[in-house]
Each structure stands twice: as structure tokens, then as C-alpha cells.
XYZ file of C-alpha atoms in Angstrom:
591
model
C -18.031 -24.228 -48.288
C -15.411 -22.815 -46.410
C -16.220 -21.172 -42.803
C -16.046 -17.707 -42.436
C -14.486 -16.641 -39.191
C -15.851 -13.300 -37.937
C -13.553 -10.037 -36.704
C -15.196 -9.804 -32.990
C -14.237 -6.808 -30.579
C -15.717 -6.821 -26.954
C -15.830 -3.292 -25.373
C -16.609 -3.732 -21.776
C -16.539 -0.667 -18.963
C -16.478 -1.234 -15.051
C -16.865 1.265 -12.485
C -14.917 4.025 -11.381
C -11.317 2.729 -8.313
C -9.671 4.723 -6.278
C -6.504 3.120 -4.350
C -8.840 2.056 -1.927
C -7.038 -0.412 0.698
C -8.575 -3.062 3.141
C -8.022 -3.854 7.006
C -6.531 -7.287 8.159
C -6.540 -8.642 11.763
C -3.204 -9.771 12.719
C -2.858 -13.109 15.678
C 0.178 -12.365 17.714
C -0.658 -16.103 18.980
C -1.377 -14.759 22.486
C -4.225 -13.068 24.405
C -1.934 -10.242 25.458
C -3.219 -6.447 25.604
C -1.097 -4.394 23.494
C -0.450 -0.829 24.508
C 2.029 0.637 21.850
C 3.156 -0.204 17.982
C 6.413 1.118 16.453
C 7.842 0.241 13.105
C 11.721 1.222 12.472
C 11.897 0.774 8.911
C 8.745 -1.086 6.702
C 10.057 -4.466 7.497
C 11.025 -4.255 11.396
C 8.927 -3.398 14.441
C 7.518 -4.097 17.662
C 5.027 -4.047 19.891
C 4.539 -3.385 23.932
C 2.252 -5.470 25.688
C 1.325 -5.838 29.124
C 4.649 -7.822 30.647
C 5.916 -8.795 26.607
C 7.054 -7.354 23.585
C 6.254 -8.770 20.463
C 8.914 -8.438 17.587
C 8.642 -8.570 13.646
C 11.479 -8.665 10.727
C 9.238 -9.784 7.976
C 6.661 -6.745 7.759
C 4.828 -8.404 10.038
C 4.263 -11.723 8.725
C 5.827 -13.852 11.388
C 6.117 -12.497 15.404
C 8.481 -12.940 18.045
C 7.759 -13.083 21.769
C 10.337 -11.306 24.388
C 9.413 -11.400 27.517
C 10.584 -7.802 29.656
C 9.416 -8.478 32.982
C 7.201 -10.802 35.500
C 6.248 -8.587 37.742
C 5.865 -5.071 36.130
C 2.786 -4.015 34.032
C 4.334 -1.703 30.744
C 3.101 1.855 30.485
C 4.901 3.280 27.582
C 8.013 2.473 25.149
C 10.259 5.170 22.969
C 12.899 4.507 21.111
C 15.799 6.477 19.693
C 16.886 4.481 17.210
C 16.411 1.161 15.410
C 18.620 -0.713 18.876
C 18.309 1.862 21.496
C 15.030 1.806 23.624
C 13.360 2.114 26.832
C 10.182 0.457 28.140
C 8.508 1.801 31.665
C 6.266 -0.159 33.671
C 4.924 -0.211 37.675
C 3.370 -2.302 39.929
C 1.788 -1.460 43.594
C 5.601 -1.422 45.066
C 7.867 0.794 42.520
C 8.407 2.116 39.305
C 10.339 0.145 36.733
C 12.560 1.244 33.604
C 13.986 -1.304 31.226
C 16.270 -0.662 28.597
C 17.215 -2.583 25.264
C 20.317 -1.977 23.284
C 19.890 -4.600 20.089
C 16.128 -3.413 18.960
C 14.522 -4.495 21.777
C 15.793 -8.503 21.612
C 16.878 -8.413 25.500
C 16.500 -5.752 28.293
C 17.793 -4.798 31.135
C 16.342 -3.170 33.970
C 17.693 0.065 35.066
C 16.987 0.625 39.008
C 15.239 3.670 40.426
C 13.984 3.716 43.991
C 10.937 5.882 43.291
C 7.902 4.208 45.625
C 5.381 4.638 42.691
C 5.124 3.281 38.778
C 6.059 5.088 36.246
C 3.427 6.785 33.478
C 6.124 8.039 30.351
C 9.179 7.991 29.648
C 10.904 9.783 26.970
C 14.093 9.973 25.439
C 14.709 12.580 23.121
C 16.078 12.132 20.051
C 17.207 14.693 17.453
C 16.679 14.949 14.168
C 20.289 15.016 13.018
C 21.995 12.760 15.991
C 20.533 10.387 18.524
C 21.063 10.845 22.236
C 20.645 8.258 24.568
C 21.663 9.544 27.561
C 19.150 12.944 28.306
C 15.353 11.874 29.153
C 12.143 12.771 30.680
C 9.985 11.021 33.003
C 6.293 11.327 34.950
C 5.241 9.543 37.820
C 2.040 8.453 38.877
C -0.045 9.923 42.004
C 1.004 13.973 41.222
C 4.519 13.517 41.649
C 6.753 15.483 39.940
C 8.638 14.834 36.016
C 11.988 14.095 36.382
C 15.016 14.056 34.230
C 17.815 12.498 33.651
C 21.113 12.979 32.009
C 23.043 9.241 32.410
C 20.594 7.541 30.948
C 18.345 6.486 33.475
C 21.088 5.962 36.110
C 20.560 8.942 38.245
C 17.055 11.157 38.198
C 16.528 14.780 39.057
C 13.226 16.354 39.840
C 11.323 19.293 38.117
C 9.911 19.821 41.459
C 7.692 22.848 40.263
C 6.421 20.726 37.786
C 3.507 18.120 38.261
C 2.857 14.448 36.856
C 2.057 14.720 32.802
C 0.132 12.782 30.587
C 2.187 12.718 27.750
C 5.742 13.578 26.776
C 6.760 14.555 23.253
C 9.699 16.749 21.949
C 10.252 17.666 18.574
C 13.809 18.236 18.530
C 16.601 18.629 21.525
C 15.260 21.971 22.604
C 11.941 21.903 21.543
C 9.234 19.824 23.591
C 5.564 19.549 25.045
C 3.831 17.761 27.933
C 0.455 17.092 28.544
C -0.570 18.037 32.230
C -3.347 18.849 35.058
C -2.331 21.425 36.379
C -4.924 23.939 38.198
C -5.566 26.122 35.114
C -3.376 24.793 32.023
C -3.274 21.390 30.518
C -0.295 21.645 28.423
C 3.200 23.197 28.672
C 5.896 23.517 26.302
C 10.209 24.070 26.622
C 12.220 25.533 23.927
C 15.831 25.084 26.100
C 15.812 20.948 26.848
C 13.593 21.062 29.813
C 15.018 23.537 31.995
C 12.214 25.730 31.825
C 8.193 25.611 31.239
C 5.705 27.491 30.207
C 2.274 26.924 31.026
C 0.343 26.547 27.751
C -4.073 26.382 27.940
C -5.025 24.575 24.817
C -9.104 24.830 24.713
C -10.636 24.475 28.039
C -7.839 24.753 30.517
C -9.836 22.268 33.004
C -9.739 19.835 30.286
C -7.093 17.082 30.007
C -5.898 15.283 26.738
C -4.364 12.049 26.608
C -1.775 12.693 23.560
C 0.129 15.034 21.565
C 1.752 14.807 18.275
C 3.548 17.113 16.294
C 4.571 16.293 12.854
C 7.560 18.689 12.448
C 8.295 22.171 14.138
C 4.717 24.192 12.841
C 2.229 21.682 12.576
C 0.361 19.580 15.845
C -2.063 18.103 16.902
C -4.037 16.846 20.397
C -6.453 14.399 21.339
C -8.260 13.406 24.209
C -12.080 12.922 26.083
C -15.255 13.072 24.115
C -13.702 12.730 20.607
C -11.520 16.316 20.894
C -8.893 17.554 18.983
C -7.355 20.500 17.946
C -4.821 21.611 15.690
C -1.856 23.976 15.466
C 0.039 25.123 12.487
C 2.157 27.787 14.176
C 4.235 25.264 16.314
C 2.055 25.991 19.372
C 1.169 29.425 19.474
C -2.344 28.957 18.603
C -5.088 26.277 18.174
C -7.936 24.918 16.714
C -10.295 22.516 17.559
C -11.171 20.544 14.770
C -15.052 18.648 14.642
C -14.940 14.540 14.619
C -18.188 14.100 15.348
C -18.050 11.737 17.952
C -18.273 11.555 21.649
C -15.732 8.367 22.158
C -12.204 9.359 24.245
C -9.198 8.996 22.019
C -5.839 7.784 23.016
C -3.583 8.563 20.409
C -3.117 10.718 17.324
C -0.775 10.081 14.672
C -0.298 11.822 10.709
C 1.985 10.657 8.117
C 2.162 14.067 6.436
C 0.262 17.561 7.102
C -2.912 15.897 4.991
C -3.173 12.090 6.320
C -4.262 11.212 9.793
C -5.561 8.429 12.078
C -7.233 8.973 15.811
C -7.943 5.838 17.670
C -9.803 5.306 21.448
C -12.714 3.573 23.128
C -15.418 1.447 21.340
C -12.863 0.469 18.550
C -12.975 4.275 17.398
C -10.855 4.755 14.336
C -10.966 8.632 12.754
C -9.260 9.148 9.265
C -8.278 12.494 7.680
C -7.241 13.187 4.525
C -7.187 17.059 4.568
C -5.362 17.645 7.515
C -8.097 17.097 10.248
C -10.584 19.587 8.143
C -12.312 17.272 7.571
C -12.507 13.362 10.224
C -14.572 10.463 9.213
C -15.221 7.803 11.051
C -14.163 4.167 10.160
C -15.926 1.143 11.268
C -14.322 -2.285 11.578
C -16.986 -3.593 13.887
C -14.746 -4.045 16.483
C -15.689 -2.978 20.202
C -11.759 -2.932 21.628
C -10.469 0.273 23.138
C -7.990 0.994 20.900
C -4.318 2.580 22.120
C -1.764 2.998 19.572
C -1.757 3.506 15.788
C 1.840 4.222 13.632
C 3.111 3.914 10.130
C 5.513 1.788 8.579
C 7.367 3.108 5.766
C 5.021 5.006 3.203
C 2.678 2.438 2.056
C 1.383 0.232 5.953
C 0.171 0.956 8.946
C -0.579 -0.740 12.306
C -3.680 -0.226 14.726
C -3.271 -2.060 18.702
C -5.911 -2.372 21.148
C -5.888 -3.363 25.309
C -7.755 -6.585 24.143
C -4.770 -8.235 22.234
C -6.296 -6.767 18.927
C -3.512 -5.991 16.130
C -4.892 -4.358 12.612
C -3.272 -4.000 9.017
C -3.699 -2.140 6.852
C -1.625 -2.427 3.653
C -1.445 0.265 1.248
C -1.990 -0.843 -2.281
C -2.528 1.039 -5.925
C -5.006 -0.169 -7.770
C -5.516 -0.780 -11.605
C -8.479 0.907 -12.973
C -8.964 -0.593 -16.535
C -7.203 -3.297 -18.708
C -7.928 -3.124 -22.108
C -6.571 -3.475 -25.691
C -4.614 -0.591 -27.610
C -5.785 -0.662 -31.021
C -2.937 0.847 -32.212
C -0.718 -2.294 -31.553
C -3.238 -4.741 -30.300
C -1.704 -5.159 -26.762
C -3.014 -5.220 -23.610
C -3.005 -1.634 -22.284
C -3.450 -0.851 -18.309
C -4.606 2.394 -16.671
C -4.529 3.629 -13.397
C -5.668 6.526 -11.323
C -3.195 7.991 -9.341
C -3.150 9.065 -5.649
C -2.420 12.945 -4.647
C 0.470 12.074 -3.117
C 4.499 12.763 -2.635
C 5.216 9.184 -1.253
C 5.370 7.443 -4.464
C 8.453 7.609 -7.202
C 7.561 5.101 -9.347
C 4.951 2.333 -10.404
C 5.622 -1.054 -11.162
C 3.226 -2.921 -13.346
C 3.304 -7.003 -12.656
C 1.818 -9.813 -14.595
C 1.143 -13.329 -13.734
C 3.366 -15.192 -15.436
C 2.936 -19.069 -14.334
C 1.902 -18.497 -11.098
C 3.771 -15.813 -9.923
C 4.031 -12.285 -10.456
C 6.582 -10.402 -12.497
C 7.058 -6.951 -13.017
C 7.135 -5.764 -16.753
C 7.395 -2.264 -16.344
C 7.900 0.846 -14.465
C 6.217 4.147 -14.890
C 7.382 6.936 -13.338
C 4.811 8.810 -11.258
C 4.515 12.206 -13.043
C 4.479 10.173 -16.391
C 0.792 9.303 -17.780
C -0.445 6.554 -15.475
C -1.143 3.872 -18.293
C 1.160 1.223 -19.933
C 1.309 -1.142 -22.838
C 2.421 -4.412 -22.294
C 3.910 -5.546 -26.184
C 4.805 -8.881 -24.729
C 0.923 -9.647 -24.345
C -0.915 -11.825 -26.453
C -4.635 -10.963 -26.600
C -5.799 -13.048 -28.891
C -4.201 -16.254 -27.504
C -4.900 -15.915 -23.378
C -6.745 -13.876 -21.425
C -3.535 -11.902 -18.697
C -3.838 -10.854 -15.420
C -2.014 -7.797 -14.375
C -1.782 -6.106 -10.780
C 0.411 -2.702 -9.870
C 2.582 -1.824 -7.113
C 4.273 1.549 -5.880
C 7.750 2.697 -5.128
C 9.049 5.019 -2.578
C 11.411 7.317 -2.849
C 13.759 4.430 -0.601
C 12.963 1.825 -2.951
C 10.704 0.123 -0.793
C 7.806 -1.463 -2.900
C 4.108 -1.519 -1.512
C 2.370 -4.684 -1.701
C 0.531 -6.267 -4.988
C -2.770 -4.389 -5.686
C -5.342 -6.637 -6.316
C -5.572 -8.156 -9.691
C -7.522 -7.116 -13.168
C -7.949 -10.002 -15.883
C -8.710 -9.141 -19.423
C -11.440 -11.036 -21.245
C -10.569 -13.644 -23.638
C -12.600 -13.607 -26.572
C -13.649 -17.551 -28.006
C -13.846 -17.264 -32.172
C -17.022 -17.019 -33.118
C -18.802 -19.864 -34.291
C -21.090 -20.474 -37.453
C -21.228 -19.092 -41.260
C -23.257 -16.691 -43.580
C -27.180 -17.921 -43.749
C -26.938 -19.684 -39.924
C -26.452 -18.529 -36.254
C -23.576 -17.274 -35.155
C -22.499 -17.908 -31.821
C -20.512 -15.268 -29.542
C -18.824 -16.777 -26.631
C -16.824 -14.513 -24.307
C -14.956 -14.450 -20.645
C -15.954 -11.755 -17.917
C -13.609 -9.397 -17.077
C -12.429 -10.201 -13.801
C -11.063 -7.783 -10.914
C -9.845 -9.617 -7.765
C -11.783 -7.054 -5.464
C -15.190 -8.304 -7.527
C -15.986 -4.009 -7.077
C -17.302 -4.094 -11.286
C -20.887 -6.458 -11.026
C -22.240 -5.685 -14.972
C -26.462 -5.457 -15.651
C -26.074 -5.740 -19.262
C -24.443 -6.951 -22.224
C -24.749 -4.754 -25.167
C -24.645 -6.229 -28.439
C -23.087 -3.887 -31.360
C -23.116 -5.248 -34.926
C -21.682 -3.761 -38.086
C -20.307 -4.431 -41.578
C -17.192 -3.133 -40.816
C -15.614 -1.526 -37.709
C -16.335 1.716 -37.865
C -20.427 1.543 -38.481
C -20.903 -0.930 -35.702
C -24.815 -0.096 -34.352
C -26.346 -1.638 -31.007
C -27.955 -4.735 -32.471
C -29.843 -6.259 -29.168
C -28.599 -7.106 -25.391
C -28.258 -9.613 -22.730
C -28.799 -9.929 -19.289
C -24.966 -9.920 -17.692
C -26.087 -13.820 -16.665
C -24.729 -14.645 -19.812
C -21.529 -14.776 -21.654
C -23.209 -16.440 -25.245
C -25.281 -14.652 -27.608
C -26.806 -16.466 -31.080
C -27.231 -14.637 -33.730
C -30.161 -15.588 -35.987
C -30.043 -16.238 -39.721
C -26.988 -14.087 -40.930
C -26.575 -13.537 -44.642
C -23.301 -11.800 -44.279
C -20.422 -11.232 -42.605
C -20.068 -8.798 -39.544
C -18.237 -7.356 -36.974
C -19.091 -7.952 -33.517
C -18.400 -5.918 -30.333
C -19.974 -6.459 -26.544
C -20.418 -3.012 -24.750
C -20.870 -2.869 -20.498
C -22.327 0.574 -19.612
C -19.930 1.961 -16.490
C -21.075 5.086 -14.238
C -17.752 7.111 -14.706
C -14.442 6.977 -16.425
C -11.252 6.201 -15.611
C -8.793 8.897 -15.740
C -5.036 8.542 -16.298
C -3.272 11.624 -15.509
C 0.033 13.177 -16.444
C 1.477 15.519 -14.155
C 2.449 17.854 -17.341
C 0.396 16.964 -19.763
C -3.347 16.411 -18.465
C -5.590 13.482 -18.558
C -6.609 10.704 -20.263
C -10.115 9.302 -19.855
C -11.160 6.012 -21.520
C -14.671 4.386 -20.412
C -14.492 0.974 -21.799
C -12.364 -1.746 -22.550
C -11.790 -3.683 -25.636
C -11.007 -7.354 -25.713
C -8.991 -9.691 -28.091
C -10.284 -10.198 -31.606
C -10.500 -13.708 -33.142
C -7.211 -13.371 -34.638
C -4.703 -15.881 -32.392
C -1.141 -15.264 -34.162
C 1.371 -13.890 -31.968
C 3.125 -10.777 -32.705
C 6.105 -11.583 -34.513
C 9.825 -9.743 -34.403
C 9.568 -8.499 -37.794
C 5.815 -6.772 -37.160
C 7.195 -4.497 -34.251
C 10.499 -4.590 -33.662
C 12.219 -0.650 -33.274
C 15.022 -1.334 -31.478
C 16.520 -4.076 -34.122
C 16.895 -6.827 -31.365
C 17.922 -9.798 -33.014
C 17.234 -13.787 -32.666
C 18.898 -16.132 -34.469
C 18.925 -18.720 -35.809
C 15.014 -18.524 -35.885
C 13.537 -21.074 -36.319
C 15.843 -22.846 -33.729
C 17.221 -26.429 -34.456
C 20.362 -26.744 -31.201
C 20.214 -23.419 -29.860
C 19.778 -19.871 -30.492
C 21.496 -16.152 -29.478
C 19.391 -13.537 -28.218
C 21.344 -10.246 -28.764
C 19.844 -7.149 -27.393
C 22.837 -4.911 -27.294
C 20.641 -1.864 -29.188
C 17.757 -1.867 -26.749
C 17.790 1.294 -24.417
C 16.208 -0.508 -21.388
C 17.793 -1.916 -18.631
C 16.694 -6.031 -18.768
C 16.308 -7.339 -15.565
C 15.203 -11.020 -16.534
C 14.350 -12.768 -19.718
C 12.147 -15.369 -19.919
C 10.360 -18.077 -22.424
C 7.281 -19.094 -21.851
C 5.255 -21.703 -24.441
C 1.875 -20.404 -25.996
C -0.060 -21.989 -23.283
C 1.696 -18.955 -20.766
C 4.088 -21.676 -19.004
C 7.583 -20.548 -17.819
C 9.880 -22.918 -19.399
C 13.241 -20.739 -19.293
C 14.300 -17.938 -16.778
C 17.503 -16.226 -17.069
C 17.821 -13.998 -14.211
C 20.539 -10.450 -15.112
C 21.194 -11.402 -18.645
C 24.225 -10.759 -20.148
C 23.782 -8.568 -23.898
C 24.067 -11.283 -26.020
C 22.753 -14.257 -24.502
C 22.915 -17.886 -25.724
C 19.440 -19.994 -25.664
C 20.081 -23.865 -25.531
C 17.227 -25.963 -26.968
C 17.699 -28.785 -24.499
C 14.607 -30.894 -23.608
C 12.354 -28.159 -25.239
C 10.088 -29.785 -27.625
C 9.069 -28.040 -31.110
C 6.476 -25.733 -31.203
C 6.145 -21.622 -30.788
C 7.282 -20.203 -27.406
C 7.691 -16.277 -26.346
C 11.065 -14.894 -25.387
C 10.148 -11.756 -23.442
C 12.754 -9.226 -21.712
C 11.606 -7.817 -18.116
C 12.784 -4.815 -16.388
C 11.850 -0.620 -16.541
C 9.717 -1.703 -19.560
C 8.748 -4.591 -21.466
C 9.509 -6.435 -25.115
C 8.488 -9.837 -26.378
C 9.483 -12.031 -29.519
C 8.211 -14.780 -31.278
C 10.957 -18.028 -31.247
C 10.085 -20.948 -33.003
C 12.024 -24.368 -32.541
C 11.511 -27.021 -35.445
């Protein structure tokens, strides 16, 4: 009697992702108290300690140490460019101002004969050209702001002006300070400096500890007891908006006019994602007061506290369903998209022995799903994660990974048990935790009824005493969809994914094969020629890997026609799959 191998589908649905993202603790490999973070570009940055600054050109992997003084505490750091910046500091005896000219590698100290330490200092910077030269500076004890025009050489004093708590101008012309004066806490300058005008933002007897303004209309302040308020006429007016807490915060920073962080005492982290309509509070269980918080690039960001505390947080997109397009039985990946204008593009990676390799690239207003046609879901199970792309090019870290389930063939014949064996899906984040296994049977595929269930303990399920053949499919009840969204054409929304069937040939050139990309000879004896010269894509990399999934040749920026040497390859079936904006695979066989 021969055996009588069963068509099996597995349907399986997980719960709803959103790009959530996930908070690392960074060692500096000191006990230092860090007072300020800045990040020129996504890969380079620094950070202000006490008597140190701390120095990164690997996105923070690795850090650097420089020391800036021995006898100085740091108060505050600005830069006005990615080489040119300025450090104060103070002890009980004088104010101190350092300067770097090569991003903060070595510094100089500038000498100023003031009695007291400094509190800011700011250079101003405009938006089309830097200037190093003009700045503004507050000293401790009431004393008046200062400015300079040399760079830090020679200091003149606002004399009807009084110590401020913060310094920030938006462009040349156009600045703010923070201040205690009797009556007003804030004042603003629309000619450089040479003139203020007292501004009351809330209660004029209360003081705030930082300002921030995004571009010329849109600010923000923060300060004691959790306050802050909000302009969006470029100072005229403003608004307090509600956080719901009572801790002081220290600094205030958004990324556009929706995002925003707050951070202070008690390890006090606020997060907006509406502009500051609406702050909710984020706990890390950490107790540091917290002093600085900044963005790198579009897709990180950095959180420093007093106690030598240093937090991560990478942005990452996240893959909301693998499953299997029927239509060409490939592995098909959706995503939800984030409500956002930092993203371009998304790049969608697979593991490919061991490492990661991008397949394809979907443009961001493009329906967020893609089809990888160099899969092979009957043979392995493949584990795919997604990435994003700025409009610089700059690539956000590796979303955590999603695994499709690889389906075992069914075991057993007509008048016996038959025996379903299958993999759990796997997601990296372990977010999808299934109850139940639901067990659809049917004569054919399309009348398939639920036949009995399983705890989601196990991945086996005997069927007793079949008389005839039947088709099989394993359904995981999900509480909400995943929705793929085109910015033109609307949504998609698919609740549950489908695994391999028990069929394990791989796709061949001849079953889909539109762009007429030729390999030959095939089957391969010395060596073969890959020509795609008709396929529209740009090919980054081809590869062959044997059926197992092993890399066993990688040709990095192929030419057109490219010549495959046998070599030490021994005979079997291997996959020859081109890599770049999208993805193709073919079948090569070597005799």
C-alpha cells in the first residue's frame, strides 16, 4: 500500500504590534554624573560630565574619555557645529570657559577674570551659517549676562539684565532666557541681544529651569512641580499643558511639533505624542534625577542623569505578521506603519546563515507588506526582521525578529491515525503567547470545518481512525488584526497566518520566472552564467545558498551577466537568489 501524504495548511494569528521600542542602560565605564547629551549626526556624540566628556563614533557602542579640567565642575556645553564647542564650568574661586575646535577631542581654556562660576553659556548658531565668535553668558550669585563678540576673549555686560537660567536662541536675532527677575521669569530679543523684553509666562514668581523651541512658532518650558507650557505663536502666548505629576523637570526636548520627552527628579521621564496634549508618564524604575535628554538622527535617543546613568533607546519598526501568500506560496510579511514623516523607505531583512540581509525595500507610502519569492516554505521555516530609512539614508536598527512555522508532513494513512506535527511561530519580543490550537479538517480546501482543539502546550495532534484523505489546517484565535496601509490606496487587514504545506520542492525558474532571467547550463557540470540583464531591479548581491539555508557563494555588486564556478561545490540543489530594492530566487542544480 502506498502512503498517502496529506495537503496540511496551518493558519495561526498573534496579537495586534505597534513599533513599540525598548530602553537600554548604557556603562560609560565610570561613576561620573552626566549633566548634558548631544548627538551631531546618528553615529557621533558626546556627553558632559562633571570634570570629563565622554565621546562616541560608533552610535554609541564604544566611549571615549576626555578629560576638560581638574579643578572646574561643568555647568553646561553648546555647540555650533560638529568641531566647534564650548563647555562652562566654576569652582569656589572663578568661572571657567573651555573651548574645543575638533568635536570636542581637546580643549582649551579661554580666561575670564570673573570672581564667580559660570551657569550657561551659549553660542548662537544660525540656521543657514555658523558663528563662532558672538555668545551669551550668565553668572552665578545675580550677576549680570554678558556677551561677547571674540569668542570668549573679551566680555561685555548687560548690566540691566540679571543672572538667567537658561539661554536659547532660535536664530541670530531671535532668542529667550529664562530669569528671576522681580515680576517676569522669561525675556525674549528679536535684534541679537541688544535689547529685552520682559516676558511673564504663567505665574511671574515662578521660575523654570529650561526652554526649547523647535523652530520660530512652536515652544515649550519646563520647570518645578512637573510644569510646562506651550506656545505656538513663537512666544506671544502660552499654555500650560497637564503632566500629572508633581516631580521638577530639567529639560524639555521634541523631535517634531507631535513627539516629546521631559525628564527631572525621581528618574521622571514624560512622553508626548500629540504635541504635549496629551504627557504620560514612563517608568524605568530608576530613582536618578535625570538632566538631559536629545535625539540622534530620526530613529535614537539618549536620556543622562547626575548619578552616571546613560539610557537608549533605539527606534525600531516592527513586523506584524509573517505568513504565506497563497497566490505564489511565499512567505509574505506585513507591517503596520508609524504616523510619521521621518521614514522614506523600509527595508525588509532575512537571516540568511547567521546574518541578516536585506531582500527588499518598500517605499513608505507603498502598501506596507512584501513577498519574499526567494523563500522556501515548505523546506525551512525563515526568519525575517524590518528596518527604516530616513530621508539621509541613515538606517534604524533591526526590529526584532518574526519566524514562520515550519510545517513536519503529516504522518500515517487512510484507516489509522494521522499525526500533525508543527513549529510555533516565533517573534523575538515573545509579545504573541497562544491559548489554543484549533483544529480545521476538510475534504478539500475550501470546506475545511473546526474538527477539535488543543491546549497551545502542544504542537502534535493524532487523528483517530481516518478512512480518507483530508486537508488539515491549525487556526490561533488573535484579539485584532493587523493592518497594512497604503497611503493611496487604503488598508489591508489579514488576521491569521498560514504556514507551509507538506509539499518540499523548491520553486523552480520555469514556474515563476517574468522577467526571463536566464541560468545556464542548468543542471551545472564546471560552471554556470547567471544573466540577468532583463530584470528591472537594481541587484545589490547575489548569493547561493544549499537547501539546508547555508551561504556557500556571495558575490557582492554583480556584474549583468555573471559567471558561477562549480569549484569544491558538491552535487545536489542549491538557491541562487539576487538581493537589492526587491528580491528573486532560482533553482540551480549541479550533477
Amino acid at each position: 500500500m502506498k502512503t498517502k501524504y496529506m495537503l496540511i495548511f496551518l493558519v495561526i494569528g498573534f496579537s495586534n504590534l505597534s513599533a513599540q521600542t525598548e530602553w537600554k542602560e548604557i556603562d560609560l565605564g565610570n561613576t561620573d554624573g552626566y549633566k548634558m547629551v548631544k548627538f551631531f549626526n546618528v553615529n557621533e556624540g558626546i556627553i558632559m560630565g562633571t570634570n570629563n566628556v565622554y565621546l562616541t563614533s560608533d552610535r554609541g557602542k564604544t566611549w571615549t574619555e576626555v578629560n576638560v579640567t581638574m579643578g572646574a565642575t561643568l555647568t553646561d556645553m553648546h555647540f555650533v557645529d560638529e568641531n566647534i564647542g564650548y563647555i562652562s564650568g566654576g569652582s569656589v574661586i572663578a568661572g571657567n570657559l573651555f573651548k574645543t575646535t575638533d568635536g570636542g577631542q581637546t580643549w582649551s581654556e579661554i580666561d575670564f577674570s570673573a570672581n564667580t562660576g559660570w551657569l550657561e553659556v551659549w553660542f548662537i548658531d544660525n540656521i543657514w551659517f555658523i558663528n563662532e565668535n558672538k555668545g551669551f553668558a550668565s553668572i552665578s550669585s545675580n550677576k549680570p549676562m554678558y556677551v561677547t563678540y571674540d569668542g570668549g576673549l573679551t566680555w561685555t555686560s548687560l548690566s540691566n539684565y540679571q543672572y538667567s537660567s537658561d539661554i536659547e536662541f532660535i536664530d541670530e536675532n531671535n532668542g529667550w532666557v529664562l530669569t528671576n527677575e522681580t515680576g517676569m521669569n522669561a525675556a525674549y530679543t528679536t535684534n541679537g541681544g541688544a535689547t529685552w523684553t520682559p516676558k511673564s509666562i504663567g505665574d511671574p514668581e515662578s521660575g523654570f529651569a529650561d526652554i526649547f523651541f523647535l523652530d520660530s512658532q512652536n515652544g515649550w518650558v519646563c520647570g518645578g512641580s512637573g510644569r510646562v507650557f506651550k506656545t505656538t505663536d513663537g512666544g506671544a502666548t502660552w499654555n500650560q499643558q497637564e503632566t500629572y505629576t508633581s516631580e521638577g523637570l530639567s529639560r524639555i526636548r521634541f523631535k517634531n511639533t507631535s513627539e516629546g520627552y521631559a525628564v527631572g527628579g525621581n528618574g521622571k521621564i514624560l512622553y508626548t505624542i500629540n504635541g504635549g496634549d496629551s504627557w504620560y508618564s514612563l517608568n524605568l524604575g530608576i530613582t536618578d534625577w535625570l538632566t538631559d535628554v536629545c535625539f540622534s538622527g530620526d530613529f535614537d535617543m539618549w536620556i543622562v542623569g547626575e548619578s552616571g546613568i546613560c539610557l537608549n533607546r533605539p527606534q525600531v519598526e516592527e513586523i506584524c505578521l509573517v505568513t504565506v501568500d497563497p497566490t505564489y506560496n511565499k512567505n509574505m510579511i506585513i507591517w503596520e506603519k508609524r504616523q510619521t514623516s521621518d521614514i522614506v523607505s523600509y527595508n525588509v531583512n532575512k537571516l540568511i546563515s547567521g546574518n541578516y540581509y536585506s531582500i527588499g525595500t518598500v517605499a513608505y507610502d507603498d502598501m506596507s507588506t512584501f513577498i519574499d519569492y526567494t523563500s522556501n516554505p515548505g523546506v525551512t521555516a525563515e526568519r525575517y526582521s524590518l528596518s527604516a530609512v530616513d530621508a539621509e539614508g541613515v538606517t534604524s536598527f533591526n526590529g526584532p525578529y518574526h519566524q514562520t512555522i515550519n510545517l513536519g508532513i503529516s504522518l500515517g494513512v487512510p484507516a489509522t491515525n494521522i499525526t500533525l506535527n508543527w513549529i510555533d511561530y516565533e517573534d523575538e519580543k515573545g509579545a504573541f503567547q497562544p491559548s489554543w490550537y484549533y483544529i480545521y479538517r476538510g475534504a478539500n480546501m475550501s470546506d475545511m470545518v473546526l474538527h477539535d482543539s488543543v491546549t497551545a502546550v502542544y504542537t502534535s495532534y493524532n487523528d483517530l481512525n481516518v478512512f480518507s484523505p483530508y486537508y488539515y489546517r491549525i487556526l490561533v484565535s488573535k484579539d485584532a488584526v493587523c493592518v497594512a496601509s497604503d497611503n493611496s490606496k487604503g488598508t489591508f487587514e489579514l488576521g491569521s497566518s498560514l504556514s507551509n504545506t507538506d509539499q518540499n520542492e523548491a520553486e523552480s525558474i520555469t514556474e515563476y520566472n517574468p522577467y526571463d532571467i536566464k541560468l545556464y547550463p542548468n543542471p551545472m557540470i564546471e560552471s554556470s552564467q547567471l544573466d540577468y540583464s532583463s530584470y528591472p531591479q537594481k541587484v545589490d548581491n547575489v548569493i547561493i545558498t544549499d537547501i539546508s539555508g547555508k551561504l556557500v557563494r556571495h558575490y557582492p555588486k554583480p556584474e549583468k551577466i555573471l559567471t558561477i564556478e562549480r569549484g569544491e561545490l558538491p552535487a545536489g540543489k542549491y538557491i541562487v537568489s539576487l538581493l537589492g530594492e526587491k528580491a528573486y530566487q532560482i533553482q540551480l542544480i549541479i550533477n
